[in-house]
Every structure is written in C-alpha cells, then in structure tokens.
Coordinates of C-alpha atoms and ligand atoms in Angstrom, one line a residue:
M50 CA 19.8 -10.7 -0.2
H51 CA 17.3 -12.4 2.0
Y52 CA 14.6 -11.5 4.8
I53 CA 13.9 -12.3 8.2
S54 CA 11.0 -12.1 10.2
T55 CA 10.5 -9.3 13.4
R56 CA 9.2 -12.0 15.5
G57 CA 12.8 -14.1 14.7
H58 CA 10.8 -17.8 14.5
A59 CA 10.3 -17.7 10.7
P60 CA 12.4 -19.3 8.2
K61 CA 14.5 -16.7 5.8
L62 CA 13.0 -16.3 2.4
D63 CA 14.2 -14.7 -0.7
F64 CA 13.0 -11.8 -2.4
E65 CA 10.7 -14.0 -4.7
Q66 CA 9.3 -15.4 -1.4
A67 CA 8.9 -12.4 1.1
A68 CA 7.1 -10.5 -2.0
T69 CA 4.8 -13.4 -2.7
S70 CA 3.7 -14.1 0.9
G71 CA 2.0 -12.0 3.6
L72 CA 2.8 -12.7 7.1
A73 CA 5.5 -14.8 8.2
L74 CA 5.1 -17.9 9.8
D75 CA 5.6 -16.8 13.5
G76 CA 2.8 -13.6 12.6
G77 CA 5.7 -11.4 12.3
L78 CA 6.4 -9.3 9.2
Y79 CA 9.3 -9.7 6.6
V80 CA 12.5 -7.3 7.0
P81 CA 15.6 -6.8 5.1
E82 CA 18.3 -9.2 6.9
I83 CA 20.7 -6.6 5.9
W84 CA 19.6 -3.1 5.0
P85 CA 21.3 -2.3 1.4
A86 CA 23.5 1.0 1.9
L87 CA 24.4 3.9 -0.2
S88 CA 26.8 6.3 -0.1
H89 CA 26.5 9.7 -0.7
K90 CA 28.7 9.3 -4.2
D91 CA 26.3 6.2 -4.8
I92 CA 23.7 8.6 -4.5
A93 CA 24.7 11.8 -6.3
S94 CA 25.0 9.0 -9.4
L95 CA 21.4 8.8 -9.5
R96 CA 20.7 12.0 -10.2
G97 CA 19.0 13.0 -13.3
L98 CA 17.4 9.3 -13.9
S99 CA 14.1 9.0 -15.3
Y100 CA 11.5 7.2 -12.7
R101 CA 11.9 4.1 -14.3
D102 CA 15.9 4.1 -14.3
L103 CA 15.8 5.1 -10.8
A104 CA 13.2 2.5 -9.7
V105 CA 15.7 -0.4 -11.6
K106 CA 18.8 0.8 -9.1
I107 CA 16.9 0.6 -6.1
I108 CA 14.7 -2.2 -6.4
S109 CA 17.7 -4.4 -7.8
R110 CA 19.4 -3.3 -4.3
F111 CA 16.5 -5.5 -2.8
T112 CA 15.8 -8.3 -5.5
G113 CA 19.5 -9.0 -5.3
D114 CA 20.1 -12.5 -7.5
A115 CA 16.6 -13.1 -7.8
V116 CA 15.9 -10.9 -11.2
D117 CA 18.6 -10.2 -13.4
A118 CA 19.1 -7.1 -14.6
S119 CA 17.4 -6.6 -18.3
E120 CA 14.4 -9.0 -16.4
L121 CA 14.1 -6.3 -13.9
R122 CA 13.9 -3.7 -16.3
S123 CA 11.4 -5.0 -18.5
L124 CA 9.2 -5.5 -15.3
V125 CA 9.5 -1.9 -14.0
D126 CA 8.7 -0.7 -17.9
S127 CA 5.2 -2.5 -18.2
A128 CA 4.6 -1.9 -14.9
Y129 CA 4.6 2.0 -15.2
S130 CA 3.3 1.9 -19.0
N131 CA 0.1 2.8 -18.4
F132 CA 0.3 5.7 -15.9
D133 CA -0.8 9.1 -17.1
H134 CA 1.9 11.5 -16.7
H135 CA 5.3 10.9 -18.5
E136 CA 7.3 12.0 -15.2
I137 CA 5.5 9.4 -13.3
A138 CA 5.7 10.7 -9.9
P139 CA 5.9 15.0 -10.8
L140 CA 6.7 17.0 -8.3
Q141 CA 5.0 20.2 -7.9
K142 CA 7.0 23.6 -6.3
L143 CA 4.7 26.0 -4.2
D144 CA 5.8 28.2 -2.2
S145 CA 8.7 28.5 0.7
G146 CA 9.6 25.3 0.4
L147 CA 7.0 23.2 0.1
H148 CA 6.4 20.9 -3.0
I149 CA 3.4 18.1 -3.9
L150 CA 4.6 14.6 -5.1
E151 CA 2.0 13.6 -7.2
L152 CA 1.3 10.2 -6.7
F153 CA -2.1 9.4 -8.8
H154 CA -1.1 9.2 -11.8
G155 CA -2.0 5.4 -12.0
P156 CA -4.4 3.1 -13.3
T157 CA -6.2 3.6 -10.3
L158 CA -5.5 7.2 -9.5
S159 CA -4.0 6.3 -6.1
F160 CA -0.6 5.9 -5.1
K161 CA -1.3 1.9 -4.1
D162 CA -0.8 1.5 -8.1
Y163 CA 2.9 2.4 -7.8
A164 CA 3.2 -0.7 -5.5
L165 CA 1.2 -2.9 -7.2
Q166 CA 1.8 -2.4 -10.9
F167 CA 5.1 -3.5 -10.2
L168 CA 4.4 -6.3 -7.6
G169 CA 1.4 -7.7 -10.2
K170 CA 4.2 -7.5 -12.8
F171 CA 6.5 -9.2 -10.5
M172 CA 4.1 -12.0 -9.3
D173 CA 3.1 -13.0 -13.0
W174 CA 6.7 -13.4 -13.9
S175 CA 7.4 -15.4 -10.6
L176 CA 5.0 -17.8 -11.3
N177 CA 5.3 -17.8 -15.1
S178 CA 8.9 -18.7 -14.4
R179 CA 8.3 -21.4 -11.7
M180 CA 5.0 -22.7 -13.6
Q181 CA 2.8 -22.1 -10.6
Q182 CA -0.3 -20.4 -9.8
L183 CA -1.3 -18.3 -7.4
T184 CA -4.9 -17.6 -5.6
I185 CA -4.8 -14.2 -3.8
V186 CA -7.5 -13.3 -1.5
G187 CA -7.9 -9.5 -0.3
A188 CA -10.0 -7.3 1.3
T189 CA -10.7 -3.6 1.0
S190 CA -12.2 -0.7 2.5
G191 CA -11.3 1.3 -0.7
D192 CA -7.9 1.9 -2.7
T193 CA -6.2 -1.0 -2.3
G194 CA -9.3 -3.3 -4.1
S195 CA -9.0 -1.6 -7.3
A196 CA -5.5 -1.0 -7.6
A197 CA -4.8 -4.9 -7.1
I198 CA -7.2 -5.4 -9.2
S199 CA -5.8 -3.6 -12.0
A200 CA -2.3 -5.2 -11.4
V201 CA -3.1 -8.5 -11.8
T202 CA -6.2 -8.4 -14.5
G203 CA -5.7 -10.9 -16.7
S204 CA -2.9 -12.6 -15.5
P205 CA -3.4 -16.2 -16.7
N206 CA -1.5 -17.3 -13.1
I207 CA -3.2 -15.2 -10.8
N208 CA -6.9 -15.7 -9.5
L209 CA -7.8 -12.7 -7.1
Y210 CA -10.8 -12.6 -4.8
M211 CA -11.2 -9.2 -3.6
L212 CA -13.5 -8.7 -0.5
H213 CA -15.4 -5.5 0.5
P214 CA -17.8 -4.4 2.8
F215 CA -21.6 -4.0 0.6
G216 CA -22.8 -0.5 0.6
R217 CA -19.3 1.1 2.4
V218 CA -17.2 2.1 0.0
S219 CA -18.1 4.9 -2.3
D220 CA -19.8 4.5 -5.6
M221 CA -16.7 5.4 -7.9
Q222 CA -14.6 2.9 -5.8
R223 CA -16.8 0.4 -6.3
R224 CA -16.9 0.7 -9.2
Q225 CA -13.7 0.7 -10.1
M226 CA -13.5 -2.7 -9.4
T227 CA -16.7 -4.1 -10.4
T228 CA -16.3 -3.0 -13.6
N229 CA -13.3 -5.3 -14.4
Q230 CA -14.9 -8.2 -16.8
D231 CA -11.9 -10.2 -16.8
V232 CA -11.8 -14.0 -15.8
N233 CA -9.4 -14.2 -13.1
I234 CA -11.2 -11.7 -11.4
F235 CA -13.5 -12.3 -8.6
N236 CA -15.6 -9.3 -6.8
Y237 CA -17.7 -10.1 -4.0
A238 CA -19.4 -7.7 -1.4
V239 CA -19.8 -9.0 2.2
D240 CA -22.7 -8.0 4.3
G241 CA -20.8 -6.8 6.7
T242 CA -18.1 -3.7 7.7
F243 CA -14.2 -4.1 6.2
D244 CA -12.9 -5.6 9.6
D245 CA -15.7 -8.6 9.0
C246 CA -14.0 -8.8 5.5
Q247 CA -10.7 -9.0 6.9
A248 CA -11.4 -11.7 9.1
I249 CA -13.4 -13.6 6.6
V250 CA -9.9 -13.6 4.7
K251 CA -7.7 -14.6 7.6
T252 CA -9.8 -17.5 8.4
I253 CA -9.9 -18.8 4.7
F254 CA -5.6 -18.5 4.8
N255 CA -6.0 -20.9 8.2
D256 CA -8.6 -23.4 6.6
A257 CA -7.0 -26.6 5.8
E258 CA -9.1 -27.7 2.9
V259 CA -8.6 -24.2 1.3
S260 CA -4.9 -24.2 1.7
R261 CA -4.7 -28.2 0.1
Q262 CA -6.2 -27.2 -3.3
F263 CA -5.3 -23.2 -3.3
S264 CA -1.7 -21.6 -3.6
L265 CA -2.7 -18.6 -1.6
G266 CA -0.8 -15.3 -2.0
A267 CA -1.5 -11.6 -0.4
V268 CA -1.2 -8.3 -1.6
N269 CA -1.9 -6.1 1.2
S270 CA -0.1 -3.6 2.8
I271 CA 2.8 -5.5 4.8
N272 CA 3.8 -7.6 2.1
W273 CA 7.6 -6.6 1.4
G274 CA 7.6 -6.4 -2.7
R275 CA 4.8 -3.1 -2.2
I276 CA 7.3 -1.1 0.5
T277 CA 10.5 -1.9 -1.7
A278 CA 8.5 0.1 -5.1
Q279 CA 7.4 2.6 -2.5
I280 CA 10.9 3.4 -1.8
V281 CA 11.3 4.9 -5.5
Y282 CA 9.6 7.8 -5.3
Y283 CA 11.5 9.5 -2.0
F284 CA 15.0 9.0 -3.8
Y285 CA 13.1 10.4 -7.0
A286 CA 11.8 13.5 -5.0
A287 CA 14.8 13.9 -2.8
L288 CA 17.0 14.2 -5.9
Q289 CA 15.4 16.9 -7.3
L290 CA 15.6 19.0 -4.3
G291 CA 19.5 18.7 -4.0
A292 CA 20.2 15.0 -2.3
P293 CA 22.3 14.1 -1.1
Q294 CA 23.9 17.4 -0.2
Q295 CA 20.3 18.7 0.9
K296 CA 18.2 16.9 3.7
V297 CA 14.7 16.6 2.5
S298 CA 11.2 16.0 4.8
F299 CA 8.2 14.3 3.9
A300 CA 4.7 14.6 4.9
V301 CA 3.1 11.3 4.7
P302 CA -1.1 11.0 4.8
T303 CA -0.6 7.6 7.2
G304 CA -3.0 4.7 7.7
N305 CA -1.1 1.2 8.2
F306 CA 2.5 2.7 8.4
G307 CA 3.5 1.1 4.3
N308 CA 4.0 4.5 2.6
V309 CA 5.8 5.8 6.2
F310 CA 7.9 2.9 6.5
A311 CA 9.3 2.8 2.6
G312 CA 10.1 6.4 3.2
Y313 CA 11.9 5.4 6.6
S314 CA 13.6 2.5 4.4
A315 CA 15.2 5.2 2.3
F316 CA 17.0 6.6 5.0
R317 CA 18.1 3.5 6.1
M318 CA 19.7 3.2 2.9
G319 CA 21.3 6.6 3.0
L320 CA 18.8 9.1 2.2
P321 CA 19.3 12.2 4.0
I322 CA 15.8 12.6 5.6
E323 CA 15.7 15.5 7.9
Q324 CA 12.2 14.5 9.1
I325 CA 9.1 12.3 8.5
L326 CA 6.0 13.7 9.2
I327 CA 3.2 11.1 9.8
C328 CA 0.2 12.7 9.4
S329 CA -2.8 11.1 10.8
N330 CA -6.6 11.8 10.7
E331 CA -8.9 11.9 14.3
N332 CA -7.8 8.0 14.4
D333 CA -5.0 9.3 16.2
I334 CA -3.1 6.0 17.6
L335 CA -0.1 7.0 16.5
T336 CA 0.5 11.0 17.3
R337 CA -0.3 9.5 20.6
F338 CA 2.1 7.1 20.7
F339 CA 5.1 9.8 19.9
D340 CA 3.9 11.7 22.2
R341 CA 4.0 9.5 25.0
G342 CA 5.9 6.2 24.3
R343 CA 2.6 4.4 25.0
M344 CA 0.2 2.9 22.0
W345 CA -3.2 1.9 23.4
K346 CA -6.2 1.1 21.1
Q347 CA -9.3 3.5 21.3
G348 CA -11.5 2.6 18.3
V349 CA -12.1 3.5 15.0
K350 CA -13.6 6.9 14.0
Q351 CA -15.0 7.3 10.2
T352 CA -13.5 10.2 9.0
V353 CA -13.5 12.1 5.4
T354 CA -10.1 10.1 5.1
P355 CA -11.6 6.8 4.9
S356 CA -8.2 5.3 4.0
M357 CA -6.7 6.4 7.4
D358 CA -9.4 4.6 9.5
I359 CA -7.3 2.7 11.0
E360 CA -6.9 1.5 14.5
V361 CA -3.4 -0.9 14.5
S362 CA -1.1 0.3 11.7
S363 CA 0.2 -3.3 10.7
N364 CA 3.6 -1.9 9.1
F365 CA 4.2 -0.4 12.8
E366 CA 5.9 -3.8 13.8
R367 CA 8.6 -3.3 11.3
F368 CA 9.6 -0.1 12.5
L369 CA 9.5 -1.1 16.4
F370 CA 11.8 -3.6 15.4
E371 CA 14.4 -1.4 14.1
L372 CA 13.5 1.2 17.2
L373 CA 14.3 -2.2 19.7
D374 CA 17.5 -3.3 18.1
R375 CA 15.9 -6.0 15.7
N376 CA 15.4 -7.7 19.5
S377 CA 12.4 -10.0 17.7
D378 CA 11.7 -11.3 21.6
E379 CA 10.7 -7.8 22.8
V380 CA 8.9 -7.1 19.1
T381 CA 6.7 -10.4 20.3
R382 CA 6.4 -9.6 24.1
L383 CA 4.4 -5.9 23.0
M384 CA 2.7 -7.1 20.1
R385 CA 1.0 -9.5 22.6
L386 CA 0.3 -7.0 24.6
L387 CA -1.5 -4.7 22.1
T388 CA -3.5 -7.6 21.2
L389 CA -4.5 -8.9 24.9
E390 CA -4.6 -5.8 27.0
G391 CA -4.7 -3.1 24.0
A392 CA -1.6 -1.3 25.1
F393 CA 1.9 -1.4 25.2
M394 CA 4.7 1.2 25.9
V395 CA 8.9 1.4 25.0
A396 CA 11.4 3.0 27.0
P397 CA 12.0 6.7 27.4
E398 CA 15.3 6.4 25.4
A399 CA 13.3 4.6 22.5
L400 CA 10.8 7.6 22.1
E401 CA 13.4 9.9 22.0
R402 CA 15.5 7.7 19.1
A403 CA 12.1 7.7 17.3
R404 CA 11.6 11.5 17.2
E405 CA 15.1 12.0 15.7
T406 CA 13.2 10.6 12.1
F407 CA 9.7 11.1 12.8
S408 CA 7.0 13.4 14.5
A409 CA 3.2 12.9 14.1
H410 CA 0.5 14.8 13.6
R411 CA -2.9 14.6 14.0
V412 CA -5.3 16.7 11.5
D413 CA -9.5 16.4 12.2
D414 CA -11.8 16.5 9.7
D415 CA -12.9 20.5 9.5
E416 CA -8.7 20.9 9.3
T417 CA -9.0 18.4 6.4
C418 CA -11.8 20.5 4.7
R419 CA -10.0 24.0 5.6
A420 CA -6.3 22.8 4.0
I421 CA -8.6 21.7 0.6
S422 CA -10.4 25.3 0.4
H423 CA -7.2 27.1 1.4
H424 CA -5.3 25.4 -1.0
Y425 CA -7.6 25.6 -3.9
A426 CA -8.0 29.8 -2.9
E427 CA -4.4 30.0 -3.2
T428 CA -3.7 27.8 -5.9
G429 CA -6.4 27.3 -8.3
E430 CA -5.3 23.6 -7.4
I431 CA -7.9 20.3 -5.6
V432 CA -5.9 17.9 -3.6
D433 CA -8.2 15.1 -2.2
P434 CA -8.9 14.8 1.6
H435 CA -5.6 12.8 2.3
T436 CA -3.1 14.8 0.8
A437 CA -5.1 17.5 2.6
V438 CA -4.2 16.2 6.2
A439 CA -0.4 15.9 5.3
L440 CA -0.5 19.6 3.7
A441 CA -2.1 20.8 7.1
A442 CA 0.4 18.7 9.3
A443 CA 3.3 20.4 7.3
K444 CA 2.5 24.1 7.1
K445 CA 1.4 23.5 11.1
I446 CA 5.1 23.1 11.3
G447 CA 5.9 25.3 9.4
T448 CA 8.4 25.3 6.3
D449 CA 11.1 27.6 4.6
A450 CA 13.3 27.6 1.6
R451 CA 16.6 26.0 3.2
H452 CA 14.5 22.7 4.1
P453 CA 12.2 21.3 1.6
M454 CA 9.1 19.7 2.3
V455 CA 7.6 17.0 0.0
V456 CA 3.6 16.6 0.6
L457 CA 3.2 13.2 -0.8
S458 CA 0.0 13.4 -2.3
T459 CA -1.4 9.5 -2.3
A460 CA -5.3 10.0 -4.2
H461 CA -6.7 12.0 -7.0
P462 CA -9.4 14.2 -5.6
A463 CA -12.4 12.7 -7.9
K464 CA -12.1 9.7 -5.9
F465 CA -13.3 11.8 -3.2
S466 CA -16.2 14.0 -4.9
E467 CA -18.5 14.8 -1.7
T468 CA -15.5 16.0 0.5
I469 CA -14.0 18.3 -2.3
E470 CA -17.8 19.5 -2.8
R471 CA -18.4 20.5 0.9
S472 CA -14.6 21.8 0.7
I473 CA -15.0 24.4 -2.0
G474 CA -18.6 24.9 -3.0
R475 CA -18.1 22.8 -6.9
D476 CA -17.0 19.8 -7.9
V477 CA -14.2 17.9 -9.7
D478 CA -14.0 17.1 -13.0
L479 CA -13.6 13.7 -13.7
P480 CA -11.1 12.1 -15.2
L481 CA -11.3 10.1 -18.0
Q482 CA -10.3 7.1 -16.2
L483 CA -13.4 7.3 -14.3
S484 CA -15.9 8.7 -15.9
R485 CA -15.6 6.1 -18.4
L486 CA -16.6 3.7 -15.8
L487 CA -20.1 5.2 -15.6
A488 CA -21.1 3.6 -18.8
K489 CA -20.1 0.4 -17.6
P490 CA -21.8 -2.7 -16.6
E491 CA -20.9 -3.8 -12.9
R492 CA -20.5 -7.7 -11.9
Y493 CA -20.4 -8.6 -8.4
R494 CA -21.7 -11.0 -5.8
R495 CA -23.0 -10.3 -2.7
I496 CA -22.4 -12.6 0.0
S497 CA -22.9 -12.7 3.6
N498 CA -20.9 -12.6 6.2
S499 CA -19.5 -15.8 6.7
S500 CA -16.3 -17.4 5.5
D501 CA -18.4 -20.5 4.7
E502 CA -20.1 -18.6 1.8
L503 CA -16.9 -17.6 0.4
K504 CA -15.3 -21.2 0.4
K505 CA -17.9 -23.0 -0.9
L506 CA -17.8 -20.3 -4.0
M507 CA -13.9 -20.7 -4.1
L508 CA -13.9 -24.3 -4.1
S509 CA -16.7 -24.6 -6.9
V510 CA -14.8 -22.4 -9.4
W511 CA -12.0 -24.3 -8.7
S512 CA -14.4 -27.5 -9.3
Q513 CA -15.4 -25.8 -12.7
L514 CA -12.1 -25.1 -14.3
C515 CA -10.6 -27.0 -17.1
W516 CA -7.4 -27.8 -16.5
Q517 CA -5.6 -27.6 -20.1
P518 CA -1.8 -27.8 -20.7
R519 CA -0.4 -24.2 -21.3
K520 CA 3.2 -24.1 -22.6
L521 CA 4.5 -26.7 -20.1
D522 CA 2.6 -25.8 -17.0
P523 CA 0.1 -28.6 -16.3
F524 CA -1.3 -26.4 -13.5
S525 CA -2.5 -23.5 -16.2
H526 CA -6.2 -23.4 -17.2
C527 CA -7.8 -22.3 -20.2
C528 CA -10.6 -20.0 -20.3
C529 CA -14.0 -21.8 -19.3
F530 CA -14.0 -19.8 -16.0
G531 CA -16.7 -18.2 -17.8
A532 CA -19.5 -21.0 -16.5
C533 CA -18.7 -19.6 -13.3
V534 CA -18.7 -16.1 -14.0
S535 CA -21.6 -15.4 -15.6
E536 CA -23.1 -16.5 -12.0
V537 CA -21.9 -13.7 -10.7
S538 CA -24.4 -11.6 -11.0
K539 CA -24.8 -7.5 -9.7
Q540 CA -26.2 -7.5 -6.2
Ligands
PLP1564 C1 -3.7 3.4 1.6 C2 -3.8 5.1 1.3 C3 -3.0 5.9 2.4 C4 -2.5 5.6 3.7 O1 -1.0 4.8 3.1 P1 -0.4 3.5 4.1 O2 0.7 3.2 3.4 O3 -1.4 2.2 4.5 O4 -0.3 4.3 5.5 C5 -3.1 7.2 2.6 N1 -4.2 7.8 1.7 C6 -4.7 7.0 0.2 C7 -5.2 7.8 -0.8 C8 -4.5 5.6 0.4 O5 -5.2 4.9 -0.5

C-alpha cells in the first residue's frame, strides 16, 4: 500500500512514512495511491464486530504489509484501552431516523482521541522497531494539544513541543495540557494568536539547524494516520444502522475537513453513504464553495465553536484532488491561486459531482445555542456546541426513519461550559477526567512570539540530554530531562 502526494512531485511513501509526516515535500498532502475496496459482501461480514475488531479490519486495509496482524491488534487494543465507554463510540438513537454517535469517550474528551491515541501507539511502535527518535512540534487552538499530549505522554521515543496562544484557549483546555508532568512533554504559551503559533511551527520545520539536530514529526490534522483511524467509526455507525443494504447519512461539525474526509474515505472504500453534511459555523468558506463553486477567503471570526474557527480547511485539498480526477497539476494551480489571490473556482460539472455526496451548511452562534437548548428540553441531554452545529444542520434538512442520519458528537459539553450555561442556564457536571485537573499544578513556559526563542529552548534541551544506550538504541535518552524541565515555570 503506497501513498502519493496531491501535487504529484513528491516521493511515494509507505504507511509508516505517511503516518509520521506532515506536508509532502512538494507542499501537497498524502493520499492512498489506490483506494482499498470493500464489496457489499465484505461489508456485511463486518457486522457485529466490536469497535476494536472493526478498527483492526479497517486500518489493516491502509497499513498493508507495514504492520502484521497481531501487532496491529495489540496497537489497537492499547490505543482504545483507556476510553471510558465499553463500546468506545456508542450510538444513541433520537427520533425519526436521527442518531448521535458519541465520539468523546477518550481521555481528553474530544473526537481527536480516536485518531491520536492510535497514532501515538503506532508511532511509538514504529520508532522502536527502527530504533529512532522523533521530535514533534505542534500548535493548538484547543483540543488537538491535549489529545496529542495524552497520546504520546511517557513515550521514550518521542518528545512533544506543543504551542498554544497565551490566554486564548479555555481554562479547561489549558489545564488539560499543562497539568501533564511527563518529561517528554513541553508546553509553551506564545504571546500571540493561534496563527502566530502555527507560523512559528512552520519556521521551525524549515530551519536547517533544527533539522540537523532533530528528526521532526507532525501530528496536525493533515497526517494520514489520523484520517485512517477516523474511518473506523463511520463503518461502526453505518453497520449498526443496516449497512450495506441501508444507506446512511452523516452530519459532521467541520473545521480542517479531516473528519469529513475520513467519511469520504469510507464512501470511497464502498460504504453506502447517502450524504455527508459539512457543517460549519459562521466561518462558512465551505458552504460558500458548495453554493457557488468558488472558494474565497474572508478572514476568521471567533465563535462559540472555537475548534471550527478556521479559514482554509487544510484537508480540503485531498477532496479537491479526487474531484479533479487526481489531476495534480490542476490542484497545484488552484492552491497557488488561493495563496496568492485568496480565491479559486472549479468548473460547474465538478461542483455538480461534489454535490452528489456532500451538502454544506452554515449555522450561526444563535442557532447553535438554540440547538443546545432545544435538545436539552426535548431529551434532558446536553450536547457540546460543535455537536449542536451538526444537529442544527441535520434538523434543518429534515430526517425520517427510512433515511438514517448520524450526527457526529465531537466533544464532551463540559469542555465548553460557558456556552452551555449561556444556552440552558445551568452548567455541566464535570466528568472526573476534568475535575481532577483542577487540583493539579500546571507547568508551562510563556514565550515571546518568535521562533528564535523556541529554537533556543529546543537546542538547550537537546544539549542537556544525557544520552545512554537503552536496549540497542544509541539515540534514546535517559531521564535527566528533569534538569531542564524544572526551569519550565508556570507563566
Ligand atoms: C477538531 C474539532 C472539530 C473539527 O474537526 P476537523 O476534522 O478539523 O474538521 C470539530 N469539533 C471539535 C470538538 C473538534 O475538536
């Protein structure tokens, strides 16, 4: 199984390489060279499998020869061992064909755990077998940071540097990151915005000196390993609702288009999907694209669904590649236009084809809060604001029992208690995972809005490491990270 770049000028990679890299060398994103295909009979044979068993079946279609079956089995088992629901991703039935797939039962209570817990285990295994070490540098506006930290915490093969914008993530989101005490986790709060954090990460990746010292890796949402693990829950939900005989629709709260692209991948593998609803907040660049076939930038607005406050969805390029019949020159041309002129257009036939699988919906903050309060009044259950965006979109288009619709619930409401309180007039009971953070000390360092300071810190950590042979691995480090960690202070 090989992976090719959407821009056509980067080397082909195997799964192990594709799952640990970010952008391809030509600026593109990696996609499967050939989509794995499942017949209706294959899909029917997956009915009744547990989430873990299904994950092994689906993920193995993408790993190919890279991982043997028993190894994959144990990676999957350990990835989903600390989820707080035995079904991992339980499906709740509402009325008239509407269902909610709960994707917040992982250790950090957002759906990012479903991908990152697996990826963390996979990377660790892969590095171990190649006797290599990886330094991951990432930026977060909230949920990704804690999910990535939880996924690699304690790994002897991985150091993680996570940047968040100082004062711009919620109290709970910050605590989820900064209460981690492991020596391989470095939390930095940047005096700047999320975009500044991302710019610093980009500069670090392009820095020759850093590249000489560190083997750098990325876990941002363009990572193919993350998409692979997310395909599983689309099958899991659809099988329970009668797939492959019954077609199912999905409503997906969308930011970087990773979750939507996982659904599209399931569709390309043969899962009968009626429609995928791309659900956006007031940052509606995708809704505008599906209206008019033209994508153009307008700037980002802050909303009650911060994980979806994104201008350009990075994974959209993967879909564009498929929409343009894998014409990588055309993808390159359009993406350049978007960067240089802030806009591009596709032909009416392409838009027509895109609309066969997708519809796009914009839900503003008022509608989101109303959806939370309606749902609470009807069911007594509280959904998080991101979930509410998808719920509102699904209700707008209307559902009936013959056409099941699955709303993906991407976070636990307690992560966004302010908006919940505003919507229903009471707060959410804190789950144990969050309440116990309140008593824990925080550990992070505040840094200036410059890549130089981060670079200096990374290099000084490097020089303080004492390297000792661990097993046969000359590159693994012992535990004297402590020396540099103690200087990382709160604020
Ligand atoms: C990341 C995130 C999203 C957006 O998912 P994408 O895959 O980036 O489209 C939606 N909801 C929540 C709660 C998230 O954390």
